[in-house]
PDB file of C-alpha atoms in Angstrom:
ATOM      1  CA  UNK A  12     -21.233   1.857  38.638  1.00 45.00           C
ATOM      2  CA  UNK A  13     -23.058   3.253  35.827  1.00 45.00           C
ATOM      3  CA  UNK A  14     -21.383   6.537  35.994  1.00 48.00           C
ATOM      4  CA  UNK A  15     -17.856   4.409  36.069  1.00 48.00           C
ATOM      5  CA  UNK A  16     -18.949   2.578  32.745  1.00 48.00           C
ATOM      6  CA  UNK A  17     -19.005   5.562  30.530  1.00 49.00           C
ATOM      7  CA  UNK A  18     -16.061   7.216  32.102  1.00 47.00           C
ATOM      8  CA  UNK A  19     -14.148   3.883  31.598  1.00 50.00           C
ATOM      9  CA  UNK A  20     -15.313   3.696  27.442  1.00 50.00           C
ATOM     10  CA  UNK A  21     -13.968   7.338  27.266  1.00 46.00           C
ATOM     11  CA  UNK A  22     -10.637   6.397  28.375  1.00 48.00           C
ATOM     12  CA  UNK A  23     -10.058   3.114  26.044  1.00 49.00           C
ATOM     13  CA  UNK A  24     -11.739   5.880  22.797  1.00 50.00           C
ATOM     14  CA  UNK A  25      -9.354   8.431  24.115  1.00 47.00           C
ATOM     15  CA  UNK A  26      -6.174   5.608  23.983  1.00 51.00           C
ATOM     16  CA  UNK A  27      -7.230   3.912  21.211  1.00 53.00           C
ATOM     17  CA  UNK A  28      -7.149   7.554  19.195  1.00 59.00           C
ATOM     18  CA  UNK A  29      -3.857   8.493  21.106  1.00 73.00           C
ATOM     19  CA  UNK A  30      -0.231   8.378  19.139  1.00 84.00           C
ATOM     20  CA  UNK A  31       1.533   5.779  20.150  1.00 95.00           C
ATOM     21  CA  UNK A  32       5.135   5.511  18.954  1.00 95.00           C
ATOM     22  CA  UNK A  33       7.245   2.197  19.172  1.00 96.00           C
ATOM     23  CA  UNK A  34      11.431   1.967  18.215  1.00 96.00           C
ATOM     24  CA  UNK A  35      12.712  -1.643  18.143  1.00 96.00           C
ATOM     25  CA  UNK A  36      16.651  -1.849  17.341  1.00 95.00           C
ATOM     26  CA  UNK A  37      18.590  -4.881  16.398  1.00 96.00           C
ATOM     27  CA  UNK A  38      22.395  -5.145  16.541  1.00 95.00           C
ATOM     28  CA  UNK A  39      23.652  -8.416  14.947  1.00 95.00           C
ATOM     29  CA  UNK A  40      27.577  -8.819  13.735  1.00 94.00           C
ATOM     30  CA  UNK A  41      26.587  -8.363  10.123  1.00 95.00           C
ATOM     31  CA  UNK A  42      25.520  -4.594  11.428  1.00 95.00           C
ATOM     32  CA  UNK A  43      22.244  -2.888  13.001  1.00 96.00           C
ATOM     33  CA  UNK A  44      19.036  -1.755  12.124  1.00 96.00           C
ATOM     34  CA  UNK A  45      16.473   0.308  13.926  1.00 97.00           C
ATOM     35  CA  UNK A  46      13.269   1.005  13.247  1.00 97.00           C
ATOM     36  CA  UNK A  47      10.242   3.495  14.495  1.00 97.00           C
ATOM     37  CA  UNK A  48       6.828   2.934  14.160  1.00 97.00           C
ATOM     38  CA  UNK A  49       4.167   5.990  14.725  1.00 97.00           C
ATOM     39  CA  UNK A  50       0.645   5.698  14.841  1.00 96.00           C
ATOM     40  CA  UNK A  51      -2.007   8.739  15.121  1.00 94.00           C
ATOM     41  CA  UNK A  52      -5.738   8.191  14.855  1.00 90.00           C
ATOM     42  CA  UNK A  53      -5.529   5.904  11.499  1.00 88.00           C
ATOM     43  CA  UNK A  54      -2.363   7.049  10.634  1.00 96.00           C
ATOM     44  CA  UNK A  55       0.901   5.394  10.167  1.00 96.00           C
ATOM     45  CA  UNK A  56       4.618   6.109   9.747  1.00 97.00           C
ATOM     46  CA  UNK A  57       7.690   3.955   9.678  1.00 97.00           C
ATOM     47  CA  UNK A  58      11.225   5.103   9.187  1.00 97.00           C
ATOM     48  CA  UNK A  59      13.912   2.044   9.003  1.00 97.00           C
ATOM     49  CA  UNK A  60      17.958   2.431   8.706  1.00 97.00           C
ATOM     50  CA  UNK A  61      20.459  -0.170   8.808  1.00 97.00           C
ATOM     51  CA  UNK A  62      23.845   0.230   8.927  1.00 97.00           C
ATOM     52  CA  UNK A  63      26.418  -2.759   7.734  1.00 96.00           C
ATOM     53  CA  UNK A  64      29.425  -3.082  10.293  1.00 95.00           C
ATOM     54  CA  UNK A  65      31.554  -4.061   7.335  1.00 95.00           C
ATOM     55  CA  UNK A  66      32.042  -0.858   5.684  1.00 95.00           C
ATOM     56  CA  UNK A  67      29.203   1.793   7.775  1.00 94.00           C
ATOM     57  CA  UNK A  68      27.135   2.192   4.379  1.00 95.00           C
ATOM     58  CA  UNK A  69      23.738   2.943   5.318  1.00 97.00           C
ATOM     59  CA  UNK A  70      20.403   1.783   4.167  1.00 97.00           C
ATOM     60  CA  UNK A  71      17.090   3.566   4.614  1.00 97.00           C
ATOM     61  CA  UNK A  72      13.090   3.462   4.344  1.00 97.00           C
ATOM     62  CA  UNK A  73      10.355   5.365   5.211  1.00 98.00           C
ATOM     63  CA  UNK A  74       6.496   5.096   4.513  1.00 97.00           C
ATOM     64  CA  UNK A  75       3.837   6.849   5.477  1.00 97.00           C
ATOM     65  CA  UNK A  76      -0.010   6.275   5.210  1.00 97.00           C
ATOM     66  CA  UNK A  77      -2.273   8.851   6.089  1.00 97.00           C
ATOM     67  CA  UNK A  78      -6.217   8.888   6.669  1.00 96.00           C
ATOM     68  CA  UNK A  79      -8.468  11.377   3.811  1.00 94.00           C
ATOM     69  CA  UNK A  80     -11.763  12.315   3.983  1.00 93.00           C
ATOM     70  CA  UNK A  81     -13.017   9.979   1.761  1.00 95.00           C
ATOM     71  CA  UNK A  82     -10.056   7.103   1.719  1.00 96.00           C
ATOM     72  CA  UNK A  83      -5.969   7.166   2.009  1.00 96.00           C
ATOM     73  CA  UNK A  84      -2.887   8.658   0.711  1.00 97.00           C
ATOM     74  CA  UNK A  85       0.414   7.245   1.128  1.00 97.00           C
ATOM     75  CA  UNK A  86       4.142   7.712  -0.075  1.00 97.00           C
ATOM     76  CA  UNK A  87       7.238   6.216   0.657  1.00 97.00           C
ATOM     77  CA  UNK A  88      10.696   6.091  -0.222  1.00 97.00           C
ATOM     78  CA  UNK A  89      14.156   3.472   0.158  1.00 97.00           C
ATOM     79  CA  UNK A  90      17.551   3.893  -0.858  1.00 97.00           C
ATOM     80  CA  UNK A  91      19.863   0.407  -0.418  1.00 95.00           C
ATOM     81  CA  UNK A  92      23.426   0.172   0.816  1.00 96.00           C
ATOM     82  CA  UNK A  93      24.491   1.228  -3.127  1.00 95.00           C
ATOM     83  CA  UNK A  94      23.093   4.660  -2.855  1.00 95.00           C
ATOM     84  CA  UNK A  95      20.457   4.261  -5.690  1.00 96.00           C
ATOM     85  CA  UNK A  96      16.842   5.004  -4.007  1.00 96.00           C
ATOM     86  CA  UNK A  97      13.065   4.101  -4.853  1.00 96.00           C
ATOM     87  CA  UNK A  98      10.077   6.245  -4.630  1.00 97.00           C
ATOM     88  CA  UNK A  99       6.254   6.034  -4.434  1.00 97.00           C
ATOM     89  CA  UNK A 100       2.632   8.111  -3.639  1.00 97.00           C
ATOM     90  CA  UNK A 101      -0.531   6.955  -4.420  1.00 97.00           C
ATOM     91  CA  UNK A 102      -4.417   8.134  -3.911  1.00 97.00           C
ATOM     92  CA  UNK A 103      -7.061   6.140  -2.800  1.00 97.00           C
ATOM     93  CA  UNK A 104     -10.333   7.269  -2.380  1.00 97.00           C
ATOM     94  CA  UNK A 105     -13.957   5.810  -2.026  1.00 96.00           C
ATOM     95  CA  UNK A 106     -16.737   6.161  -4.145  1.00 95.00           C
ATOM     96  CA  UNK A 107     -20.069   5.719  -3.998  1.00 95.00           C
ATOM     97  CA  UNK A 108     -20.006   2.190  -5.990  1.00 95.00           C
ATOM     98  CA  UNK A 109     -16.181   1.312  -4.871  1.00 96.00           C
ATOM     99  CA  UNK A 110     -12.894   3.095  -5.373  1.00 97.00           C
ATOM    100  CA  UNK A 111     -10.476   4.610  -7.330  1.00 97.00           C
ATOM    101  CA  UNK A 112      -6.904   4.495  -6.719  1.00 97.00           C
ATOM    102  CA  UNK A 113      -3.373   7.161  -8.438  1.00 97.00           C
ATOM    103  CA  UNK A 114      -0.402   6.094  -8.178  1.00 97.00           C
ATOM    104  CA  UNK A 115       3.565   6.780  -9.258  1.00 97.00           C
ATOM    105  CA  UNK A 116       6.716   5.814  -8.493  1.00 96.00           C
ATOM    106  CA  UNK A 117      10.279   5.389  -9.620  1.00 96.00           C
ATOM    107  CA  UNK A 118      12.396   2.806  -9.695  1.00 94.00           C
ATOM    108  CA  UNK A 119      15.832   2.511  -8.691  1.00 93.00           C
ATOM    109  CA  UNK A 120      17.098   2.947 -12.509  1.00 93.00           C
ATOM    110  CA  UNK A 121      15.168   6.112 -12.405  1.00 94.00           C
ATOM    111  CA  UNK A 122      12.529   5.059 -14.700  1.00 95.00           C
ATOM    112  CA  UNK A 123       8.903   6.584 -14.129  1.00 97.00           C
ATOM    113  CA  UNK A 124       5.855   4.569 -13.228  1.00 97.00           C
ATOM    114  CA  UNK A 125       2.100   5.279 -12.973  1.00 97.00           C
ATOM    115  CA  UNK A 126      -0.811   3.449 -11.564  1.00 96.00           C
ATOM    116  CA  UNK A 127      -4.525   3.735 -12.498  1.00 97.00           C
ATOM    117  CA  UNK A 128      -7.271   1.717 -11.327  1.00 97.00           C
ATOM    118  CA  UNK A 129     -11.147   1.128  -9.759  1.00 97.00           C
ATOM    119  CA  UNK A 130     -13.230  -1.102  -8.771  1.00 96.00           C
ATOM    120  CA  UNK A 131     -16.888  -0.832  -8.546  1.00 97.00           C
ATOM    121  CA  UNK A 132     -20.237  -2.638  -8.220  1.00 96.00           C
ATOM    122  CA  UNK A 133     -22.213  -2.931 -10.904  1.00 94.00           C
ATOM    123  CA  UNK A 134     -26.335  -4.033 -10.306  1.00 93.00           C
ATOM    124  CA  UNK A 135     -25.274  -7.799 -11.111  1.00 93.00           C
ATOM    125  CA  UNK A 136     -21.687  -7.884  -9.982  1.00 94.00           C
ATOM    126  CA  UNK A 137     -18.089  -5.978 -10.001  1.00 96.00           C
ATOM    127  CA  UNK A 138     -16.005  -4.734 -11.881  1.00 97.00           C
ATOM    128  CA  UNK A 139     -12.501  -3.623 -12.483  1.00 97.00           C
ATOM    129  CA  UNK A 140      -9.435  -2.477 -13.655  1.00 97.00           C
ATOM    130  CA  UNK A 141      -5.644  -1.929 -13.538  1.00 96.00           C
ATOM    131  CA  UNK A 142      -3.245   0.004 -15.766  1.00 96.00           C
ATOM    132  CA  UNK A 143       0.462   0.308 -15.194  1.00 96.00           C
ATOM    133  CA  UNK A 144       2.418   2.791 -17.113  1.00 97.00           C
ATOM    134  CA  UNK A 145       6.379   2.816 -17.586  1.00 97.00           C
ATOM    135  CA  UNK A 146       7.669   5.991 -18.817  1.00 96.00           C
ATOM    136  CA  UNK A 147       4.888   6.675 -20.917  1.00 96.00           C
ATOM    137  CA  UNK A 148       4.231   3.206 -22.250  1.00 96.00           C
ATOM    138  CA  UNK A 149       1.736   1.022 -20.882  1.00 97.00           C
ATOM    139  CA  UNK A 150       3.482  -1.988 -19.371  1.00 96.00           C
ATOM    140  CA  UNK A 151       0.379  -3.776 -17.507  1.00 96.00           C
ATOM    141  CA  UNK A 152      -3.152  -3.660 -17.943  1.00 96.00           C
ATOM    142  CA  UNK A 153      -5.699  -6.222 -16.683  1.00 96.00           C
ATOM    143  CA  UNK A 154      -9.428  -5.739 -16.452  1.00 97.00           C
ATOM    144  CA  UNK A 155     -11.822  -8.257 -14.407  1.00 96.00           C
ATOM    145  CA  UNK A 156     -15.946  -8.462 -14.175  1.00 96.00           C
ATOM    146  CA  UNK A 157     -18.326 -10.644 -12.464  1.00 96.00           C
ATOM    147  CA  UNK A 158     -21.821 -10.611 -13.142  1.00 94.00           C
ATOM    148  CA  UNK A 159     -24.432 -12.740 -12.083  1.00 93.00           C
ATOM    149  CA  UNK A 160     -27.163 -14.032 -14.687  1.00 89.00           C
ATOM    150  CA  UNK A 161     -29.683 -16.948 -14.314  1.00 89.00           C
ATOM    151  CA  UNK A 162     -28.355 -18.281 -10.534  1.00 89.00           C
ATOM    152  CA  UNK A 163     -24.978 -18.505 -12.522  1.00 93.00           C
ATOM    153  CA  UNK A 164     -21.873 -16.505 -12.252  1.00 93.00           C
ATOM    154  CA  UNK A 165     -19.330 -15.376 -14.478  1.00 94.00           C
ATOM    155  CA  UNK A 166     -16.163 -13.902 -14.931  1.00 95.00           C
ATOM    156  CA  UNK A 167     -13.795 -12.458 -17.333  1.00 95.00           C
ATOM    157  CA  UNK A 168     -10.223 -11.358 -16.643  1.00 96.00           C
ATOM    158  CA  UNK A 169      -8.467 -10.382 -19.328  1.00 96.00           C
ATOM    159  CA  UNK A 170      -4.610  -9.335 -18.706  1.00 95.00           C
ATOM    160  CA  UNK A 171      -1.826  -7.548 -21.123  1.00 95.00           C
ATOM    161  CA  UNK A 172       1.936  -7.541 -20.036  1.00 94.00           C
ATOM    162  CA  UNK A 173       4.999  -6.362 -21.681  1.00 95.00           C
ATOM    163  CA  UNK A 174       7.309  -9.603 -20.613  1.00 92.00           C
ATOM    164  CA  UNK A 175       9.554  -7.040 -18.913  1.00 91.00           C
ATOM    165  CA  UNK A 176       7.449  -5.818 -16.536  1.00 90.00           C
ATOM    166  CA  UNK A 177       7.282  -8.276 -13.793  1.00 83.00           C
ATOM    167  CA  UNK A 178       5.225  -6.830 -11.002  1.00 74.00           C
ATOM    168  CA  UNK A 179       5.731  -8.481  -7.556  1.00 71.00           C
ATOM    169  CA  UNK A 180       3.038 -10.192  -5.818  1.00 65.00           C
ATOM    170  CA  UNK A 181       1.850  -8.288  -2.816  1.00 58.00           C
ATOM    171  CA  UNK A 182       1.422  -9.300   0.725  1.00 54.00           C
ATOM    172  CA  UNK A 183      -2.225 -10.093   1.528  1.00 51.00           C
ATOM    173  CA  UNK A 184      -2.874  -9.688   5.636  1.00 49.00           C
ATOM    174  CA  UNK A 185      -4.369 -12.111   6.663  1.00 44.00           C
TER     175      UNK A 185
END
C-alpha cells in the first residue's frame, strides 16, 4: 500500500495538468449556439458562435488566457450578429510588492483604448492605481491607498471620469 499511494498522487498530478476540452451546444427556435472550452496546465480558451435561425447571421467570441512566468496574458475578441467586432490583450505580471497590469482594446466604433495600472504594498498598507485611456485622452483614472497609523486605518480613493466613459462593472467570482 505505500507503493500504491504515490503511484495513485501521480495519476490525479498527471490529470489535473492534462488538457481537457469540453463543447456544450444549444439549439433553441430563436437559433443555436455552441461553445468549446480548452484547458491546458493553467491555461484557458473559449471560442463561442451562435447562429440566429431567422436570417443565419452569425455571432462569435473567443478568449484566451494563458499562464507567464511571472503572471498572465490574455486577449480576446467578439463580433455581434451586425458584423461590427470588439477586441482586447492585456499583461499581467507579479512583482515583488504586487502587480502591474497593460492593457488595450477597441471598441466596436473602432475607437482605441488603453489600460494602465498596479497595485502594491507599501510598509503600512497598499496602494494603487488605474488609468484608462480613449484614443489618446485619458477617460478614467482612480487612485486608492490604505495605510495604517496609530491602530487606525485610512483610506483615500480619489476617482476622475469623463461622463462618457462608463466602464462596466466586472464579475467578481465568488
Amino acid at each position: 500500500t505505500l507503493i500504491t499511494l504515490p503511484l495513485f498522487a501521480l495519476v490525479l498530478v498527471t490529470s489535473a495538468n492534462a488538457e481537457t476540452t469540453k463543447t456544450t451546444t444549444v439549439e433553441k427556435p430563436k437559433g443555436t449556439a455552441t461553445k468549446t472550452v480548452t484547458r491546458d496546465n493553467g491555461n484557458l480558451t473559449v471560442d463561442a458562435t451562435a447562429t440566429r435561425n431567422s436570417d443565419g447571421a452569425t455571432a462569435t467570441r473567443h478568449r484566451e488566457r494563458t499562464k507567464t512566468e511571472d503572471g498572465v496574458s490574455g486577449s480576446g475578441s467578439q463580433t455581434g450578429f451586425n458584423g461590427k467586432t470588439r477586441s482586447y490583450e492585456y499583461d499581467r505580471t507579479r512583482t515583488a510588492d504586487g502587480f502591474t497590469t497593460t492593457g488595450s482594446a477597441t471598441d466596436k466604433q473602432g475607437r482605441a483604448y488603453e489600460y494602465d495600472a498596479y497595485g502594491r504594498k507599501t510598509e503600512t498598507g497598499r496602494e494603487n492605481s488605474r488609468t484608462v485611456l480613449r484614443d489618446g485622452a485619458q477617460v478614467y483614472n482612480r487612485t486608492g491607498s490604505a495605510n495604517r497609523a496609530n491602530g487606525q486605518i485610512q483610506r483615500d480613493v480619489h476617482v476622475t471620469r469623463d461622463p462618457s466613459f462608463k466602464p462596466r462593472k466586472s464579475m467578481r467570482r465568488r
